[in-house]
mmCIF file of C-alpha atoms in Angstrom:
data_model
loop_
_atom_site.group_PDB
_atom_site.id
_atom_site.type_symbol
_atom_site.label_atom_id
_atom_site.label_comp_id
_atom_site.label_asym_id
_atom_site.label_seq_id
_atom_site.Cartn_x
_atom_site.Cartn_y
_atom_site.Cartn_z
ATOM 1 C CA GLU A 220 0.128 -0.108 0.165
ATOM 2 C CA VAL A 221 1.251 3.238 -1.308
ATOM 3 C CA GLN A 222 1.920 5.873 1.766
ATOM 4 C CA LEU A 223 2.919 9.171 2.471
ATOM 5 C CA LEU A 224 3.685 10.999 5.668
ATOM 6 C CA GLU A 225 4.877 14.707 5.790
ATOM 7 C CA SER A 226 6.348 16.223 8.973
ATOM 8 C CA GLY A 227 8.075 19.010 9.596
ATOM 9 C CA GLY A 228 5.681 21.973 9.609
ATOM 10 C CA GLY A 229 5.216 24.494 12.695
ATOM 11 C CA LEU A 230 5.308 27.927 13.280
ATOM 12 C CA VAL A 231 8.333 30.034 12.127
ATOM 13 C CA GLN A 232 8.816 33.940 11.584
ATOM 14 C CA PRO A 233 8.482 35.804 8.554
ATOM 15 C CA GLY A 234 12.523 35.461 6.892
ATOM 16 C CA GLY A 235 12.919 32.141 8.548
ATOM 17 C CA SER A 236 13.641 28.473 7.131
ATOM 18 C CA LEU A 237 11.781 25.349 7.507
ATOM 19 C CA ARG A 238 12.538 21.864 6.285
ATOM 20 C CA LEU A 239 9.579 19.576 5.524
ATOM 21 C CA SER A 240 9.988 15.699 5.033
ATOM 22 C CA CYS A 241 7.976 13.009 3.333
ATOM 23 C CA ALA A 242 8.580 9.323 4.497
ATOM 24 C CA ALA A 243 7.305 7.494 1.804
ATOM 25 C CA SER A 244 6.290 3.479 1.572
ATOM 26 C CA GLY A 245 4.827 0.705 -0.278
ATOM 27 C CA PHE A 246 6.946 1.492 -3.577
ATOM 28 C CA THR A 247 10.252 1.931 -5.111
ATOM 29 C CA LEU A 248 10.623 6.003 -4.653
ATOM 30 C CA SER A 249 13.462 6.265 -7.431
ATOM 31 C CA SER A 250 10.787 4.804 -10.048
ATOM 32 C CA TYR A 251 8.495 7.841 -9.652
ATOM 33 C CA ALA A 252 9.070 11.875 -9.775
ATOM 34 C CA MET A 253 7.384 13.707 -6.711
ATOM 35 C CA SER A 254 5.972 16.713 -6.144
ATOM 36 C CA TRP A 255 5.238 19.326 -3.047
ATOM 37 C CA VAL A 256 1.355 21.064 -3.474
ATOM 38 C CA ARG A 257 0.390 23.209 -0.912
ATOM 39 C CA GLN A 258 -3.251 24.800 0.054
ATOM 40 C CA GLY A 259 -3.203 28.120 1.605
ATOM 41 C CA PRO A 260 -6.155 28.474 4.693
ATOM 42 C CA GLY A 261 -9.270 28.463 2.889
ATOM 43 C CA LYS A 262 -8.103 28.572 -0.586
ATOM 44 C CA GLY A 263 -7.181 26.240 -3.469
ATOM 45 C CA LEU A 264 -4.607 24.055 -4.382
ATOM 46 C CA GLU A 265 -0.947 25.276 -5.696
ATOM 47 C CA TRP A 266 1.508 23.295 -6.932
ATOM 48 C CA VAL A 267 4.863 24.251 -5.791
ATOM 49 C CA SER A 268 7.562 21.901 -7.134
ATOM 50 C CA VAL A 269 8.802 18.814 -8.464
ATOM 51 C CA ILE A 270 11.426 16.143 -8.792
ATOM 52 C CA SER A 271 12.410 13.487 -11.001
ATOM 53 C CA GLY A 272 12.933 10.165 -10.209
ATOM 54 C CA SER A 273 16.753 10.346 -10.223
ATOM 55 C CA GLY A 274 16.835 13.799 -8.750
ATOM 56 C CA ASP A 275 18.819 15.090 -11.815
ATOM 57 C CA SER A 276 15.706 17.570 -13.071
ATOM 58 C CA THR A 277 13.618 19.995 -10.583
ATOM 59 C CA ASN A 278 11.304 22.717 -11.296
ATOM 60 C CA TYR A 279 9.846 25.336 -8.920
ATOM 61 C CA ALA A 280 6.540 27.597 -9.448
ATOM 62 C CA ASP A 281 7.492 31.235 -9.487
ATOM 63 C CA SER A 282 6.084 32.043 -6.146
ATOM 64 C CA VAL A 283 8.871 30.233 -4.409
ATOM 65 C CA LYS A 284 11.988 29.824 -7.434
ATOM 66 C CA GLY A 285 14.989 31.184 -5.408
ATOM 67 C CA ARG A 286 13.761 30.332 -1.762
ATOM 68 C CA PHE A 287 12.609 26.971 -1.846
ATOM 69 C CA THR A 288 14.532 23.553 -2.774
ATOM 70 C CA ILE A 289 13.139 20.135 -3.561
ATOM 71 C CA SER A 290 15.715 17.153 -2.841
ATOM 72 C CA ARG A 291 15.294 13.434 -2.300
ATOM 73 C CA ASP A 292 17.076 10.590 -0.714
ATOM 74 C CA ASN A 293 16.182 7.429 -2.695
ATOM 75 C CA SER A 294 18.231 5.245 -0.402
ATOM 76 C CA LYS A 295 16.183 6.125 2.607
ATOM 77 C CA ASN A 296 12.844 6.733 0.962
ATOM 78 C CA MET A 297 12.655 10.517 1.802
ATOM 79 C CA LEU A 298 11.189 13.633 -0.441
ATOM 80 C CA TYR A 299 12.119 17.390 1.531
ATOM 81 C CA LEU A 300 11.477 20.605 0.737
ATOM 82 C CA GLN A 301 13.704 23.373 2.188
ATOM 83 C CA MET A 302 11.856 26.431 2.648
ATOM 84 C CA ASN A 303 14.073 29.839 3.259
ATOM 85 C CA SER A 304 12.817 33.225 2.991
ATOM 86 C CA LEU A 305 9.472 32.113 4.073
ATOM 87 C CA ARG A 306 6.638 34.602 3.673
ATOM 88 C CA VAL A 307 3.085 34.844 5.395
ATOM 89 C CA GLU A 308 1.832 34.375 2.085
ATOM 90 C CA ASP A 309 3.617 30.759 2.479
ATOM 91 C CA THR A 310 1.164 29.618 5.201
ATOM 92 C CA ALA A 311 -0.228 26.685 4.156
ATOM 93 C CA VAL A 312 -0.771 22.772 4.205
ATOM 94 C CA TYR A 313 1.964 21.191 2.542
ATOM 95 C CA TYR A 314 1.533 17.935 0.845
ATOM 96 C CA CYS A 315 3.668 15.488 -0.965
ATOM 97 C CA ALA A 316 2.433 14.002 -4.240
ATOM 98 C CA LYS A 317 3.249 11.166 -6.111
ATOM 99 C CA ASP A 318 3.316 11.123 -10.070
ATOM 100 C CA PRO A 319 2.897 7.729 -11.524
ATOM 101 C CA LYS A 320 6.005 7.978 -13.555
ATOM 102 C CA ARG A 321 9.606 8.624 -13.192
ATOM 103 C CA VAL A 322 9.324 11.853 -15.288
ATOM 104 C CA ASP A 323 6.449 12.995 -17.275
ATOM 105 C CA PRO A 324 5.167 16.591 -16.372
ATOM 106 C CA SER A 325 1.860 15.651 -17.753
ATOM 107 C CA SER A 326 1.305 12.967 -15.314
ATOM 108 C CA PRO A 327 -1.207 13.222 -12.611
ATOM 109 C CA PHE A 328 -0.946 12.921 -8.890
ATOM 110 C CA ASP A 329 -2.008 9.809 -8.175
ATOM 111 C CA TYR A 330 -1.054 9.979 -4.303
ATOM 112 C CA TRP A 331 -1.474 12.351 -1.576
ATOM 113 C CA GLY A 332 -0.253 12.574 1.919
ATOM 114 C CA GLN A 333 -1.910 13.920 4.673
ATOM 115 C CA GLY A 334 -0.090 17.217 4.735
ATOM 116 C CA THR A 335 1.857 18.915 7.335
ATOM 117 C CA LEU A 336 1.064 22.932 8.157
ATOM 118 C CA VAL A 337 3.274 25.551 7.734
ATOM 119 C CA THR A 338 2.391 29.143 9.505
ATOM 120 C CA VAL A 339 4.290 31.847 8.847
ATOM 121 C CA SER A 340 3.491 34.578 11.568
ATOM 122 C CA PRO A 341 5.506 37.489 13.419
ATOM 123 C CA SER B 196 1.072 31.552 -17.031
ATOM 124 C CA TYR B 197 -1.843 28.881 -18.114
ATOM 125 C CA VAL B 198 -5.370 30.045 -16.222
ATOM 126 C CA LEU B 199 -8.039 27.227 -15.670
ATOM 127 C CA THR B 200 -11.218 28.805 -14.623
ATOM 128 C CA GLN B 201 -13.838 26.429 -12.516
ATOM 129 C CA PRO B 202 -17.219 27.988 -11.249
ATOM 130 C CA PRO B 203 -16.848 28.343 -7.596
ATOM 131 C CA SER B 204 -19.868 26.391 -6.658
ATOM 132 C CA VAL B 205 -22.292 23.603 -8.161
ATOM 133 C CA SER B 206 -25.600 22.661 -6.547
ATOM 134 C CA VAL B 207 -27.195 19.307 -7.349
ATOM 135 C CA ALA B 208 -29.817 17.087 -5.720
ATOM 136 C CA PRO B 209 -29.115 13.396 -4.690
ATOM 137 C CA GLY B 210 -29.366 11.126 -7.682
ATOM 138 C CA GLN B 211 -29.302 13.958 -10.089
ATOM 139 C CA THR B 212 -25.923 14.676 -12.592
ATOM 140 C CA ALA B 213 -23.401 17.015 -11.885
ATOM 141 C CA ARG B 214 -21.632 18.680 -14.261
ATOM 142 C CA ILE B 215 -18.383 20.877 -13.233
ATOM 143 C CA THR B 216 -16.524 23.146 -15.765
ATOM 144 C CA CYS B 217 -12.954 23.888 -16.152
ATOM 145 C CA GLY B 218 -12.194 26.229 -18.687
ATOM 146 C CA GLY B 219 -8.803 27.007 -20.429
ATOM 147 C CA ASN B 220 -7.205 28.280 -23.635
ATOM 148 C CA ASN B 221 -7.324 25.497 -25.781
ATOM 149 C CA ILE B 222 -7.719 23.095 -23.036
ATOM 150 C CA GLY B 223 -8.363 20.239 -25.674
ATOM 151 C CA SER B 224 -5.056 19.882 -26.401
ATOM 152 C CA GLU B 225 -4.112 19.228 -23.037
ATOM 153 C CA SER B 226 -4.246 16.250 -20.718
ATOM 154 C CA VAL B 227 -6.724 17.483 -17.999
ATOM 155 C CA HIS B 228 -6.957 15.824 -14.423
ATOM 156 C CA TRP B 229 -9.463 15.981 -11.958
ATOM 157 C CA TYR B 230 -9.303 15.539 -7.846
ATOM 158 C CA GLN B 231 -11.638 15.509 -5.340
ATOM 159 C CA GLN B 232 -11.160 17.021 -1.672
ATOM 160 C CA LYS B 233 -13.218 16.424 1.060
ATOM 161 C CA SER B 234 -13.656 18.403 4.034
ATOM 162 C CA GLY B 235 -9.898 18.198 6.086
ATOM 163 C CA GLN B 236 -8.803 15.524 4.004
ATOM 164 C CA ALA B 237 -6.142 15.097 1.272
ATOM 165 C CA PRO B 238 -7.197 15.166 -2.463
ATOM 166 C CA VAL B 239 -7.832 12.380 -4.283
ATOM 167 C CA LEU B 240 -7.675 11.657 -8.146
ATOM 168 C CA VAL B 241 -10.850 10.643 -9.411
ATOM 169 C CA VAL B 242 -10.063 11.143 -13.310
ATOM 170 C CA TYR B 243 -6.680 11.501 -15.353
ATOM 171 C CA ASP B 244 -5.853 12.144 -18.739
ATOM 172 C CA ASP B 245 -9.357 13.877 -19.283
ATOM 173 C CA SER B 246 -11.402 10.688 -18.974
ATOM 174 C CA ASP B 247 -9.898 7.637 -17.328
ATOM 175 C CA ARG B 248 -10.587 6.620 -14.042
ATOM 176 C CA PRO B 249 -8.074 5.466 -11.474
ATOM 177 C CA SER B 250 -8.756 1.749 -9.775
ATOM 178 C CA GLY B 251 -11.490 2.190 -6.931
ATOM 179 C CA ILE B 252 -13.263 5.300 -8.103
ATOM 180 C CA PRO B 253 -16.680 4.541 -9.476
ATOM 181 C CA GLU B 254 -18.124 4.268 -12.757
ATOM 182 C CA ARG B 255 -20.432 7.427 -12.202
ATOM 183 C CA PHE B 256 -16.896 9.531 -12.491
ATOM 184 C CA SER B 257 -16.504 10.465 -15.867
ATOM 185 C CA GLY B 258 -14.653 12.881 -17.959
ATOM 186 C CA SER B 259 -14.711 15.079 -21.173
ATOM 187 C CA ASN B 260 -12.041 17.810 -22.965
ATOM 188 C CA SER B 261 -12.716 19.967 -26.387
ATOM 189 C CA GLY B 262 -12.234 23.128 -27.014
ATOM 190 C CA ASN B 263 -11.772 25.625 -24.227
ATOM 191 C CA THR B 264 -13.527 23.475 -21.766
ATOM 192 C CA ALA B 265 -13.241 20.225 -19.949
ATOM 193 C CA THR B 266 -15.591 18.561 -17.963
ATOM 194 C CA LEU B 267 -16.189 16.119 -14.904
ATOM 195 C CA THR B 268 -19.419 14.793 -14.581
ATOM 196 C CA ILE B 269 -20.780 13.105 -11.956
ATOM 197 C CA SER B 270 -23.975 10.523 -12.698
ATOM 198 C CA ARG B 271 -26.536 9.657 -9.743
ATOM 199 C CA VAL B 272 -25.136 12.296 -7.015
ATOM 200 C CA GLU B 273 -24.754 10.963 -3.707
ATOM 201 C CA ALA B 274 -23.970 12.975 -0.575
ATOM 202 C CA GLY B 275 -21.204 11.608 0.102
ATOM 203 C CA ASP B 276 -19.924 13.287 -3.386
ATOM 204 C CA GLU B 277 -20.183 16.820 -1.572
ATOM 205 C CA ALA B 278 -16.726 18.214 -1.853
ATOM 206 C CA ASP B 279 -14.247 20.273 -3.329
ATOM 207 C CA TYR B 280 -13.163 19.432 -7.018
ATOM 208 C CA TYR B 281 -10.157 20.726 -8.629
ATOM 209 C CA CYS B 282 -9.074 20.419 -12.208
ATOM 210 C CA GLN B 283 -5.279 20.115 -12.854
ATOM 211 C CA VAL B 284 -3.275 20.471 -16.269
ATOM 212 C CA TRP B 285 0.385 20.752 -17.201
ATOM 213 C CA ASP B 286 1.305 24.125 -18.788
ATOM 214 C CA SER B 287 4.445 23.371 -21.271
ATOM 215 C CA ASN B 288 5.025 26.791 -21.998
ATOM 216 C CA SER B 289 5.952 27.582 -18.467
ATOM 217 C CA ASP B 290 6.269 23.632 -17.652
ATOM 218 C CA GLN B 291 4.746 24.353 -14.494
ATOM 219 C CA ARG B 292 1.592 22.519 -13.182
ATOM 220 C CA VAL B 293 -1.656 24.468 -12.791
ATOM 221 C CA PHE B 294 -4.926 23.759 -10.653
ATOM 222 C CA GLY B 295 -7.982 25.489 -11.295
ATOM 223 C CA GLY B 296 -9.504 27.807 -8.303
ATOM 224 C CA GLY B 297 -11.698 24.612 -7.225
ATOM 225 C CA THR B 298 -15.612 23.850 -7.544
ATOM 226 C CA LYS B 299 -17.614 23.026 -3.949
ATOM 227 C CA LEU B 300 -20.049 20.612 -4.593
ATOM 228 C CA THR B 301 -23.188 20.647 -2.699
ATOM 229 C CA VAL B 302 -25.886 17.887 -2.441
ATOM 230 C CA LEU B 303 -29.252 19.380 -1.724
#
């Protein structure tokens, strides 16, 4: 059974940093691209970042480019999101989501974690 | 960047058919995916590549995509279908994945 479990959320001040983790199980992580998707309070879904199965290709939403870094450790079945220079508008539930393929940007997200809440507030 | 437009809300009586639209410039040339998100839960994929259903998703859920509009159709709506629904595509020009604003389905 595919399972994704996020952790690392919390309260941080504007300008601060936070590192999110996503523990994957039930599948071979290296075979699939992985993404982070966020949802602000009372708002819709916003794609944040994607990383290929091997980790050699990444992409980011314009809203986080230059501030967030996605990475993975396939040997540990872990996905990460390093968030720097955080802003109030980054407040959201952050989900990790799995692609059904190693590299295909037109793919859907076939499995989602339950999310971890990040609150950026003075 | 590519914009996907969804109606904020759709209401339907139980047993009737709900249609949720997703508008975008020439969206018919894109692969559209649909997600259901119930209150307090993570999203669930219900339709992918315009009209395919993941295993475990009832046949009542179907999709179509042509021209400037993609549509998620839910037949014989049940109370348990009440949720927010999001469409999503890949914008090849910006190489970014894009979500629609979401539609709240209310079962009367």
